[in-house]
Tab-separated table of C-alpha atoms and ligand atoms in Angstrom:
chain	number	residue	atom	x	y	z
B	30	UNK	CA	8.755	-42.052	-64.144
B	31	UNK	CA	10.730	-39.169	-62.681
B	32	UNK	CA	7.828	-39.107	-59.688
B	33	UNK	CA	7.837	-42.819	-58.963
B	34	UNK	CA	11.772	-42.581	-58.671
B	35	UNK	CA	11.249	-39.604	-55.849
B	36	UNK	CA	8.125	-41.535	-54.048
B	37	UNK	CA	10.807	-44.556	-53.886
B	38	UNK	CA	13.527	-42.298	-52.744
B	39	UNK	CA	11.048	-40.559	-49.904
B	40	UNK	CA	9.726	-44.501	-48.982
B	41	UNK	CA	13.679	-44.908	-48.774
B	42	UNK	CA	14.274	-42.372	-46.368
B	43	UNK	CA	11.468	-43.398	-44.260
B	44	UNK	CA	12.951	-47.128	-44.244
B	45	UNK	CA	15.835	-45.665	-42.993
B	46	UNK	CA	14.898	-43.545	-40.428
B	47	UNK	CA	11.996	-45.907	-38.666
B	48	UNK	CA	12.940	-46.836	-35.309
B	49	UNK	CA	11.136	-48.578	-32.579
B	50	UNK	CA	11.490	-51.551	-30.360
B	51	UNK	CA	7.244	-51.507	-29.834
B	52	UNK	CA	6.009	-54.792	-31.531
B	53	UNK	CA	2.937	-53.395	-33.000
B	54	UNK	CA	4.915	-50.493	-34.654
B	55	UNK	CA	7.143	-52.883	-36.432
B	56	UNK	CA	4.505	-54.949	-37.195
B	57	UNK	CA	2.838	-51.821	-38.885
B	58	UNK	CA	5.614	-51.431	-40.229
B	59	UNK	CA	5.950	-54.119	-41.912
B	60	UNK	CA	2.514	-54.044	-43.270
B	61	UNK	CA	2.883	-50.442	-44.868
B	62	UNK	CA	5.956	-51.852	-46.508
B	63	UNK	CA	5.776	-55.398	-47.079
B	64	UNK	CA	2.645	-56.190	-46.687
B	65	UNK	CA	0.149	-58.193	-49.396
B	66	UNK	CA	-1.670	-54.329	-50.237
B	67	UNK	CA	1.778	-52.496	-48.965
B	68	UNK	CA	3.900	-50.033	-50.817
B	69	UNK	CA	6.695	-52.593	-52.558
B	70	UNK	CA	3.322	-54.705	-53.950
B	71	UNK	CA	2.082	-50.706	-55.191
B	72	UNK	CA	5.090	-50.230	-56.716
B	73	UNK	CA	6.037	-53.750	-58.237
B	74	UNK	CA	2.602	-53.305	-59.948
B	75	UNK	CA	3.398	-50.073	-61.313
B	76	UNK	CA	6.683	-51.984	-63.127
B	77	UNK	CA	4.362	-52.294	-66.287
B	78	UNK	CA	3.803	-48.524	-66.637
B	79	UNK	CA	7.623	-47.629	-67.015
B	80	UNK	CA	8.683	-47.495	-69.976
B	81	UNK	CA	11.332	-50.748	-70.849
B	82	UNK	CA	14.553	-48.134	-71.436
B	83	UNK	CA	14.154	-47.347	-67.499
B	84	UNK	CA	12.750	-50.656	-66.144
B	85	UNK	CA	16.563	-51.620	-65.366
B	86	UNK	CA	16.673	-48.338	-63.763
B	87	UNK	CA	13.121	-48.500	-61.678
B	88	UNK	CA	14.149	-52.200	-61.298
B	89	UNK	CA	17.338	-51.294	-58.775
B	90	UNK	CA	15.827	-49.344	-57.311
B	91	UNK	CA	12.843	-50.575	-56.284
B	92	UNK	CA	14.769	-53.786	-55.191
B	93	UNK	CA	17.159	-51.229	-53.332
B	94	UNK	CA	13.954	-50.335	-50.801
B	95	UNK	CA	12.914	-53.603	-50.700
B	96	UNK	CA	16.138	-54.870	-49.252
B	97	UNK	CA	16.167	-51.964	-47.150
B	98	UNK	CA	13.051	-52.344	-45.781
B	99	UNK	CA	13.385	-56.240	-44.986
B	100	UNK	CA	16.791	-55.443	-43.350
B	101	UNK	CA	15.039	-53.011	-40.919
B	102	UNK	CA	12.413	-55.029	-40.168
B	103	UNK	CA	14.745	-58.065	-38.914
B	104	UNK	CA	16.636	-55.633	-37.205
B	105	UNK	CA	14.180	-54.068	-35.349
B	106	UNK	CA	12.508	-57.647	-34.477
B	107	UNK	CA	15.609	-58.735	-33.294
B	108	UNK	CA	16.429	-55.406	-30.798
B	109	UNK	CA	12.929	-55.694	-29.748
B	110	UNK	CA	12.733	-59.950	-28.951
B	111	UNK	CA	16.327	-58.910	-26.963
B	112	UNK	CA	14.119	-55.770	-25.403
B	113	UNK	CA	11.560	-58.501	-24.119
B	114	UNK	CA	13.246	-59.105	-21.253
B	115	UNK	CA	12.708	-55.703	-20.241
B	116	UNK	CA	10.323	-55.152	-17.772
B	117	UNK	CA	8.694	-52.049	-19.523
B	118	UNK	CA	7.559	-53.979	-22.377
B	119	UNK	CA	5.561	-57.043	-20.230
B	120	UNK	CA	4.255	-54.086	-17.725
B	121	UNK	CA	0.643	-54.001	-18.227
B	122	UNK	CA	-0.071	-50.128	-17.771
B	123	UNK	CA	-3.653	-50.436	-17.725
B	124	UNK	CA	-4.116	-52.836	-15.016
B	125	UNK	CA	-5.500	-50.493	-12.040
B	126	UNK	CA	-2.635	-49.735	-9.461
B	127	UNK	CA	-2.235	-51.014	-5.684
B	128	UNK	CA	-4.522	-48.492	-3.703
B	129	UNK	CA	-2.513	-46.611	-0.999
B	130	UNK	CA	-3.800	-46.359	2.352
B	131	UNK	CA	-4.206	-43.007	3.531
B	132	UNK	CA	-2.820	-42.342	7.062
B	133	UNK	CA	-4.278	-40.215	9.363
B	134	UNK	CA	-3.882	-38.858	12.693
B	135	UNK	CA	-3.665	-39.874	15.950
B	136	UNK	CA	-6.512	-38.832	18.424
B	137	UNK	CA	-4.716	-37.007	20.820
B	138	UNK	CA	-3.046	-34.964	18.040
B	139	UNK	CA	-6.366	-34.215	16.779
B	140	UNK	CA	-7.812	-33.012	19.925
B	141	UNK	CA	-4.063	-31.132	20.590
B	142	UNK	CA	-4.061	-29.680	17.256
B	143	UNK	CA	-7.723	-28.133	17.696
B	144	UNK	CA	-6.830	-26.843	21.376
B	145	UNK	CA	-3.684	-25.300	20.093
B	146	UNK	CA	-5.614	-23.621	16.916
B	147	UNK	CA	-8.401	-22.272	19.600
B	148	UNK	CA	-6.238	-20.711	21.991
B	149	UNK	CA	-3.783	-18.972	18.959
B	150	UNK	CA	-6.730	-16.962	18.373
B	151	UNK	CA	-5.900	-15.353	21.648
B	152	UNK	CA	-2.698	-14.710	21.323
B	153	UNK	CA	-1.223	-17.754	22.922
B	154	UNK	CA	2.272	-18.869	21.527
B	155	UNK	CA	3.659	-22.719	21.939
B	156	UNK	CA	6.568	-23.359	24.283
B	157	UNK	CA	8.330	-26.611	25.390
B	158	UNK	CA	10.192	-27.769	28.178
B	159	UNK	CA	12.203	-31.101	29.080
B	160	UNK	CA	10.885	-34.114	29.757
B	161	UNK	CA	13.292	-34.894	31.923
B	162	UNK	CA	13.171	-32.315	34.894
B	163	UNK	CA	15.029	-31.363	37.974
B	164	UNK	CA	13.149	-30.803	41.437
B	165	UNK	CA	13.279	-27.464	41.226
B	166	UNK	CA	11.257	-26.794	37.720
B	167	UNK	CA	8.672	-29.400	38.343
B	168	UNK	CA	7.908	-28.778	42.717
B	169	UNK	CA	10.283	-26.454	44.255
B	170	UNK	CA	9.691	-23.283	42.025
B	171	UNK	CA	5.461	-24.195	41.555
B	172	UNK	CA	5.396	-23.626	45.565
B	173	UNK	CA	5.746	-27.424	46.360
B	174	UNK	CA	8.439	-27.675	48.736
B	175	UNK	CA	9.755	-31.343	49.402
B	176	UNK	CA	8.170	-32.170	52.585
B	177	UNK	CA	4.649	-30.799	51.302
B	178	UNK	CA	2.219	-33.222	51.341
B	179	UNK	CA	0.806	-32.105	47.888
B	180	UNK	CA	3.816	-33.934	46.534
B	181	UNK	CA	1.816	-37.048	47.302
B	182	UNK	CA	-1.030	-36.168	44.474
B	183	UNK	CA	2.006	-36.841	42.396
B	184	UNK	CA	3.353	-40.869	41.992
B	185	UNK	CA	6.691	-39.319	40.375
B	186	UNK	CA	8.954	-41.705	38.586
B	187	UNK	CA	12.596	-40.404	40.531
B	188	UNK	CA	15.971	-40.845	38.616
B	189	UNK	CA	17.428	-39.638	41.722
B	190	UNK	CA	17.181	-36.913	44.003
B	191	UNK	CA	16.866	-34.407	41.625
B	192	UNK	CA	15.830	-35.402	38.654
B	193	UNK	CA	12.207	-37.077	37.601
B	194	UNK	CA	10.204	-37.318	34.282
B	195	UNK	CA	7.704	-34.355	34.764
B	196	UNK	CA	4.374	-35.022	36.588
B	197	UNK	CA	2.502	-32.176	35.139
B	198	UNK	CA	3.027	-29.619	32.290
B	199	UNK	CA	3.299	-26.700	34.629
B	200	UNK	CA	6.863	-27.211	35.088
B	201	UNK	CA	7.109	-25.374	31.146
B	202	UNK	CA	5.191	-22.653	33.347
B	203	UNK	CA	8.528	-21.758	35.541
B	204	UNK	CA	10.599	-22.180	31.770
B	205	UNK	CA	8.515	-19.961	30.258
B	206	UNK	CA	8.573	-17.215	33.047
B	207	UNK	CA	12.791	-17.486	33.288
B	208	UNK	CA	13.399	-17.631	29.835
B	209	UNK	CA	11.291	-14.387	29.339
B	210	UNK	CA	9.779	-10.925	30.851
B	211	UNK	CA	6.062	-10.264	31.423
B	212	UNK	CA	3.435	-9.631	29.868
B	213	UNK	CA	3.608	-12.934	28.291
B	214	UNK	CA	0.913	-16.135	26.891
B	215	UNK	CA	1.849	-19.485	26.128
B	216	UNK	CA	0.630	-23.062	25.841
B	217	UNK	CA	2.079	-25.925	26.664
B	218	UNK	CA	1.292	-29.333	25.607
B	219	UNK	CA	3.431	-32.213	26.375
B	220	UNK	CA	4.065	-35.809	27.141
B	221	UNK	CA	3.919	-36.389	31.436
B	222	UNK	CA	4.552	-39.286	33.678
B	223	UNK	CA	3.077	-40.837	36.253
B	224	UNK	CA	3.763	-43.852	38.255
B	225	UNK	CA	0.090	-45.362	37.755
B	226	UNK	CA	-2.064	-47.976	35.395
B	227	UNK	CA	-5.280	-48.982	35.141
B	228	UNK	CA	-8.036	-48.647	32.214
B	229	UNK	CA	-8.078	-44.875	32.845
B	230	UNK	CA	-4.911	-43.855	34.094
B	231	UNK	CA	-1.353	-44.394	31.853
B	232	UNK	CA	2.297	-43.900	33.212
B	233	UNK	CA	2.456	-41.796	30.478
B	234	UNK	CA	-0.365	-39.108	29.116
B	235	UNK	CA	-0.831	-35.768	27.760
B	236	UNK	CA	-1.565	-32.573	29.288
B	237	UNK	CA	-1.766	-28.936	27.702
B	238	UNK	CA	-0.766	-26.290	29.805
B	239	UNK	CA	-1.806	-22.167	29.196
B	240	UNK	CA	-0.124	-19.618	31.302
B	241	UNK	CA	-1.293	-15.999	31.391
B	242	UNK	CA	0.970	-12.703	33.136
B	243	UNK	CA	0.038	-9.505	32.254
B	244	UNK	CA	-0.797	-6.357	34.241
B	245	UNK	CA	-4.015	-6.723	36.030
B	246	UNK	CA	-4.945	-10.415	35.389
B	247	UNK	CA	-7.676	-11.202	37.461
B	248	UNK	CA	-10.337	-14.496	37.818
B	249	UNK	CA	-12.810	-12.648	35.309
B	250	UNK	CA	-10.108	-12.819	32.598
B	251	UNK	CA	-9.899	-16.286	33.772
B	252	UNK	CA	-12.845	-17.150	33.629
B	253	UNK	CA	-14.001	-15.503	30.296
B	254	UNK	CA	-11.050	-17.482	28.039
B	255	UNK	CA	-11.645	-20.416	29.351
B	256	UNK	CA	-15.574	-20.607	28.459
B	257	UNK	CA	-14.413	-19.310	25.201
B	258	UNK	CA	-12.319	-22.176	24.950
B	259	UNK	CA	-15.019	-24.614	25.738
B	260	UNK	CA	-17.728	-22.884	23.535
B	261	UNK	CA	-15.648	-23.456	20.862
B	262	UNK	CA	-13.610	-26.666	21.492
B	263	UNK	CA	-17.115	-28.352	21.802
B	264	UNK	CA	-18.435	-26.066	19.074
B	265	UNK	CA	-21.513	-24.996	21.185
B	266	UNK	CA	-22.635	-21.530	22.834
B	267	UNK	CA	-24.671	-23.383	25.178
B	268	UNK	CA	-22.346	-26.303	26.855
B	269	UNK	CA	-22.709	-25.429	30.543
B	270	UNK	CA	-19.534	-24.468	32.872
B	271	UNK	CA	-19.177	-24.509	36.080
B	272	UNK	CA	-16.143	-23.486	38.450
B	273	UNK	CA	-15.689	-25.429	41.886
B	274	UNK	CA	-12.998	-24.773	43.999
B	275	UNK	CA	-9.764	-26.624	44.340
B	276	UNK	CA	-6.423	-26.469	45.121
B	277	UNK	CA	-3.013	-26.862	43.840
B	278	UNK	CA	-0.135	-24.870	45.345
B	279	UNK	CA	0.846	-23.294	42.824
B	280	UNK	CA	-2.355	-21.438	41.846
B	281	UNK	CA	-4.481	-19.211	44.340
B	282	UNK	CA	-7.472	-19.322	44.125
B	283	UNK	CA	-7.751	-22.627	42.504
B	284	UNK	CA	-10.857	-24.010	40.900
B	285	UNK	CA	-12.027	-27.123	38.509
B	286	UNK	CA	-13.609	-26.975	35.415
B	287	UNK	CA	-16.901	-29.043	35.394
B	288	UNK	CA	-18.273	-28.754	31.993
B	289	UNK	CA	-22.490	-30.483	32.184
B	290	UNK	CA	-22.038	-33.496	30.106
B	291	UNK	CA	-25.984	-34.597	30.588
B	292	UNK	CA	-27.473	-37.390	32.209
B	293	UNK	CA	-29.495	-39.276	28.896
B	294	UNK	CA	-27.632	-42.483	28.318
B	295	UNK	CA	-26.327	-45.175	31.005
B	296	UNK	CA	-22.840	-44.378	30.018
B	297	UNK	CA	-23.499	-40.556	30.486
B	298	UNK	CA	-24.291	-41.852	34.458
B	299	UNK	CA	-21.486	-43.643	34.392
B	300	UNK	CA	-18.930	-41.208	33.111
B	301	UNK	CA	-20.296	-38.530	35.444
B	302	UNK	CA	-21.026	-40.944	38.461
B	303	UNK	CA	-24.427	-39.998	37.996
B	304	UNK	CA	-24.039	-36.148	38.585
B	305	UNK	CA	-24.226	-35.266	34.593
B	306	UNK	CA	-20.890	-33.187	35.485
B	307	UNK	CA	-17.365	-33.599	34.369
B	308	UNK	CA	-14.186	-32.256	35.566
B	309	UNK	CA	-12.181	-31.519	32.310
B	310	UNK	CA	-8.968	-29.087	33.936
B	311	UNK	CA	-7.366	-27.219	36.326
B	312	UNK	CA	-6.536	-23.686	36.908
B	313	UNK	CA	-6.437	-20.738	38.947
B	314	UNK	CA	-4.544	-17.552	39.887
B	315	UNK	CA	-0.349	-17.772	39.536
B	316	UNK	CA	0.324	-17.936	43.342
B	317	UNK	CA	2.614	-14.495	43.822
B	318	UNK	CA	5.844	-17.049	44.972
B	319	UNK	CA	5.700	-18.411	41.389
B	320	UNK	CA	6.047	-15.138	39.974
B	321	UNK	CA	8.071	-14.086	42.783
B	322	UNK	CA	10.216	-17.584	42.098
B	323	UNK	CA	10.656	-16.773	38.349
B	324	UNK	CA	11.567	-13.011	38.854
B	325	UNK	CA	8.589	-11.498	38.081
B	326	UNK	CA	6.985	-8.761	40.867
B	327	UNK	CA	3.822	-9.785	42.114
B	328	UNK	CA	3.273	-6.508	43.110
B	329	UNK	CA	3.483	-5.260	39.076
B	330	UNK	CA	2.080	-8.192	37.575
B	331	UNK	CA	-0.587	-11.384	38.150
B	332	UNK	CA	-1.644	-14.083	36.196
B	333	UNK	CA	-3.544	-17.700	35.697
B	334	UNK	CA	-3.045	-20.697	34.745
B	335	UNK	CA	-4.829	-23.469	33.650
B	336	UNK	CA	-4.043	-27.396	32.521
B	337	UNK	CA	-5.737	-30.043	30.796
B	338	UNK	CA	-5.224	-33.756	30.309
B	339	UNK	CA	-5.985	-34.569	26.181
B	340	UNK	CA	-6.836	-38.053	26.735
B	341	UNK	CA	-9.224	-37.293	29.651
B	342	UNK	CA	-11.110	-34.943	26.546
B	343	UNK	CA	-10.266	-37.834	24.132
B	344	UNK	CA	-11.989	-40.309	26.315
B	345	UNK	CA	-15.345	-38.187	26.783
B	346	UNK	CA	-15.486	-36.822	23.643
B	347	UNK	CA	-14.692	-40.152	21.269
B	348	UNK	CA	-16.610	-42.264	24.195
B	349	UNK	CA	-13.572	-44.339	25.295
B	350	UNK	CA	-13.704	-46.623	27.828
B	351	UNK	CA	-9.710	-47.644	28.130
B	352	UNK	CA	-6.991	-45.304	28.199
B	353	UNK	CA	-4.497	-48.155	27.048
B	354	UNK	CA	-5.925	-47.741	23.609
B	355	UNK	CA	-4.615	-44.837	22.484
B	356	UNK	CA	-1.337	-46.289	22.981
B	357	UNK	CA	-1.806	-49.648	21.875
B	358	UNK	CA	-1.752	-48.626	17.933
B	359	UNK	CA	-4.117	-51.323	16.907
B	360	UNK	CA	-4.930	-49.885	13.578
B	361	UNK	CA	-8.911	-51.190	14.053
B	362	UNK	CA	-8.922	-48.661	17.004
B	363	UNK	CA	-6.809	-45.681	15.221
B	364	UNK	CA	-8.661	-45.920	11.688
B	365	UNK	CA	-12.017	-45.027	12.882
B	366	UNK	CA	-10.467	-41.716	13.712
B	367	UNK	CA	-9.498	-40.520	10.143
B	368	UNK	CA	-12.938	-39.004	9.470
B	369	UNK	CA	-12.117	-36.803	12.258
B	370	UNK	CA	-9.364	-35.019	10.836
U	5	LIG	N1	-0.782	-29.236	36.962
U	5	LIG	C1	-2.120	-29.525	37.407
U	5	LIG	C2	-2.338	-31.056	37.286
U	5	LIG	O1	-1.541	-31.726	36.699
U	5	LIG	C3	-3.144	-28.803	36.575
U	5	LIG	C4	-3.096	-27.323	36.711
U	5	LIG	C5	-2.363	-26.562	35.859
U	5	LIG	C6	-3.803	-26.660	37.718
U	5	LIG	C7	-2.324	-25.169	35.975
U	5	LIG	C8	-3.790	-25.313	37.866
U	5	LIG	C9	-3.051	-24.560	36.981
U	5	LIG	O2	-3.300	-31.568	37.795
């Protein structure tokens, strides 16, 4: 007798202390207590055991645990039916979720990101400049006075007489060489502008300029980092260079890089005009009035310096007929380029 009174005393405190707004725990619930084979049914058939001075006794409290436990149930069935309004209890958690798209990036970043990466391994650090710029850090100081004619390779878009959104990257060359001493290395990418639009030129594209000053720079040096560069940026020992001369005022001697591009399919002819060759940059020797422009003795130091337009390598590499794509963000044209990454 003494043990049934504890069990109904421990089934007591566990009435008491059961909480839950879940339906299927009060419905357990209420089949451990109150169900047809539940604990009260145990115990009311157990009634016959005890012996009739403590049935009174038994009798209390077994209806005691009873009551209990058919108070908490309503209770908890009626914070739970108030509960149902909550959204956590009609979220379906195992329904799969809304897949997220994955962004990626943009071309030009891609191809800006590797050139970047390639030329840290030598030692090159970043630096900027404004896109904005005043006559003197975009013609005047790169040896292109204003009445040269050079100025006309360059349709510049003029805020007035001073002040133009950069042609060409090599105006971060001059910013570079006043903001700091020789020996120095740095690349330069950036946005530039040019007053021009058809399917492969854009008012607005991307160039990435290096610039080189040390003691005893010469065209070898030149000519060895840049191969490098290509070697790797098309990841092959065997892509063929070739330097032609050129000019820009600012460098002397000047040259294009041709990089051999092949002659197998008709767009290879077309791309190359048929010669299999490719002009993919510009560079040369510092011209000593640069350095001598910046404060830097020509006598004491020399240099080169090189630049490259990204979406002129986007176009061969990815096979891109119109420039205006890359800055159309149709996301059928910028999604095929997340494998790249
Ligand atoms: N600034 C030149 C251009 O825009 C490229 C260049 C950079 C050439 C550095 C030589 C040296 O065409």
């Amino acid at each position: 007798m003494e043990q049934l009174i504890d069990q109904i005393q421990a089934h007591l405190a566990e009435v008491e202390a059961f909480q839950s707004n879940d339906p299927t725990e009060i419905e357990n619930f209420r089949i451990k207590f109150l169900g047809k084979k539940g604990i009260l049914t145990g115990l009311f058939a157990s009634f016959k055991e005890v012996p009739n001075d403590q049935k009174k006794a038994f009798g209390q409290q077994l209806n005691a645990l009873k009551i209990a436990a058919t108070n908490k149930l309503e209770e908890s069935k009626k914070s739970s039916g108030t509960k149902s309004s909550n959204p956590a209890s009609t979220i379906d958690f195992s329904r799969p979720g809304q897949p997220i798209d994955v962004g990626s990036l943009h071309p030009i970043s891609i191809l800006r990101n590797r050139v970047i990466d390639i030329f840290s391994q030598l030692g090159f650090s970043l630096s900027a400049g404004p896109e904005i710029e005043d006559d003197w850090h975009n013609f005047e100081a790169l040896n292109i006075p204003s009445h040269h004619p050079a100025r006309a390779m360059h349709d510049t878009f003029y805020f007035d007489s001073n002040h133009l959104l950069r042609t060409h990257t090599s105006s971060v060359q001059i910013h570079a060489m006043e903001k700091s001493t020789a020996p120095l290395r740095v690349l330069a990418p950036g946005r530039v502008y040019r007053c021009d639009s058809d399917p492969t030129h854009s008012p607005m594209f991307h160039q990435i300029e290096g610039l080189c000053v040390d003691k005893e720079i010469n065209f070898r040096n030149l000519k060895w980092v840049l191969n490098d560069f290509i070697h790797k940026f098309f990841d092959s020992n065997n892509i063929k260079t070739r330097f032609s001369p050129s000019y820009f005022p600012f460098t002397e001697p000047s040259a294009e890089v041709d990089i051999y591009w092949g002659l197998e399919t008709e767009v290879d002819y077309r791309i190359t005009k048929g010669t299999g060759w490719l002009e993919i940059m510009g560079c040369g020797m510092v011209d000593p009035n640069v350095l001598k422009n910046c404060g830097i003795d020509p006598e004491e130091y020399s240099g080169f310096a090189f630049g490259m337009g990204i979406e002129r390598i986007a176009m061969l590499l990815y096979q891109v007929g119109d420039i205006r794509l890359f800055f159309e963000n149709d996301m059928r044209f910028l999604e095929q380029f997340k494998s790249t990454l």
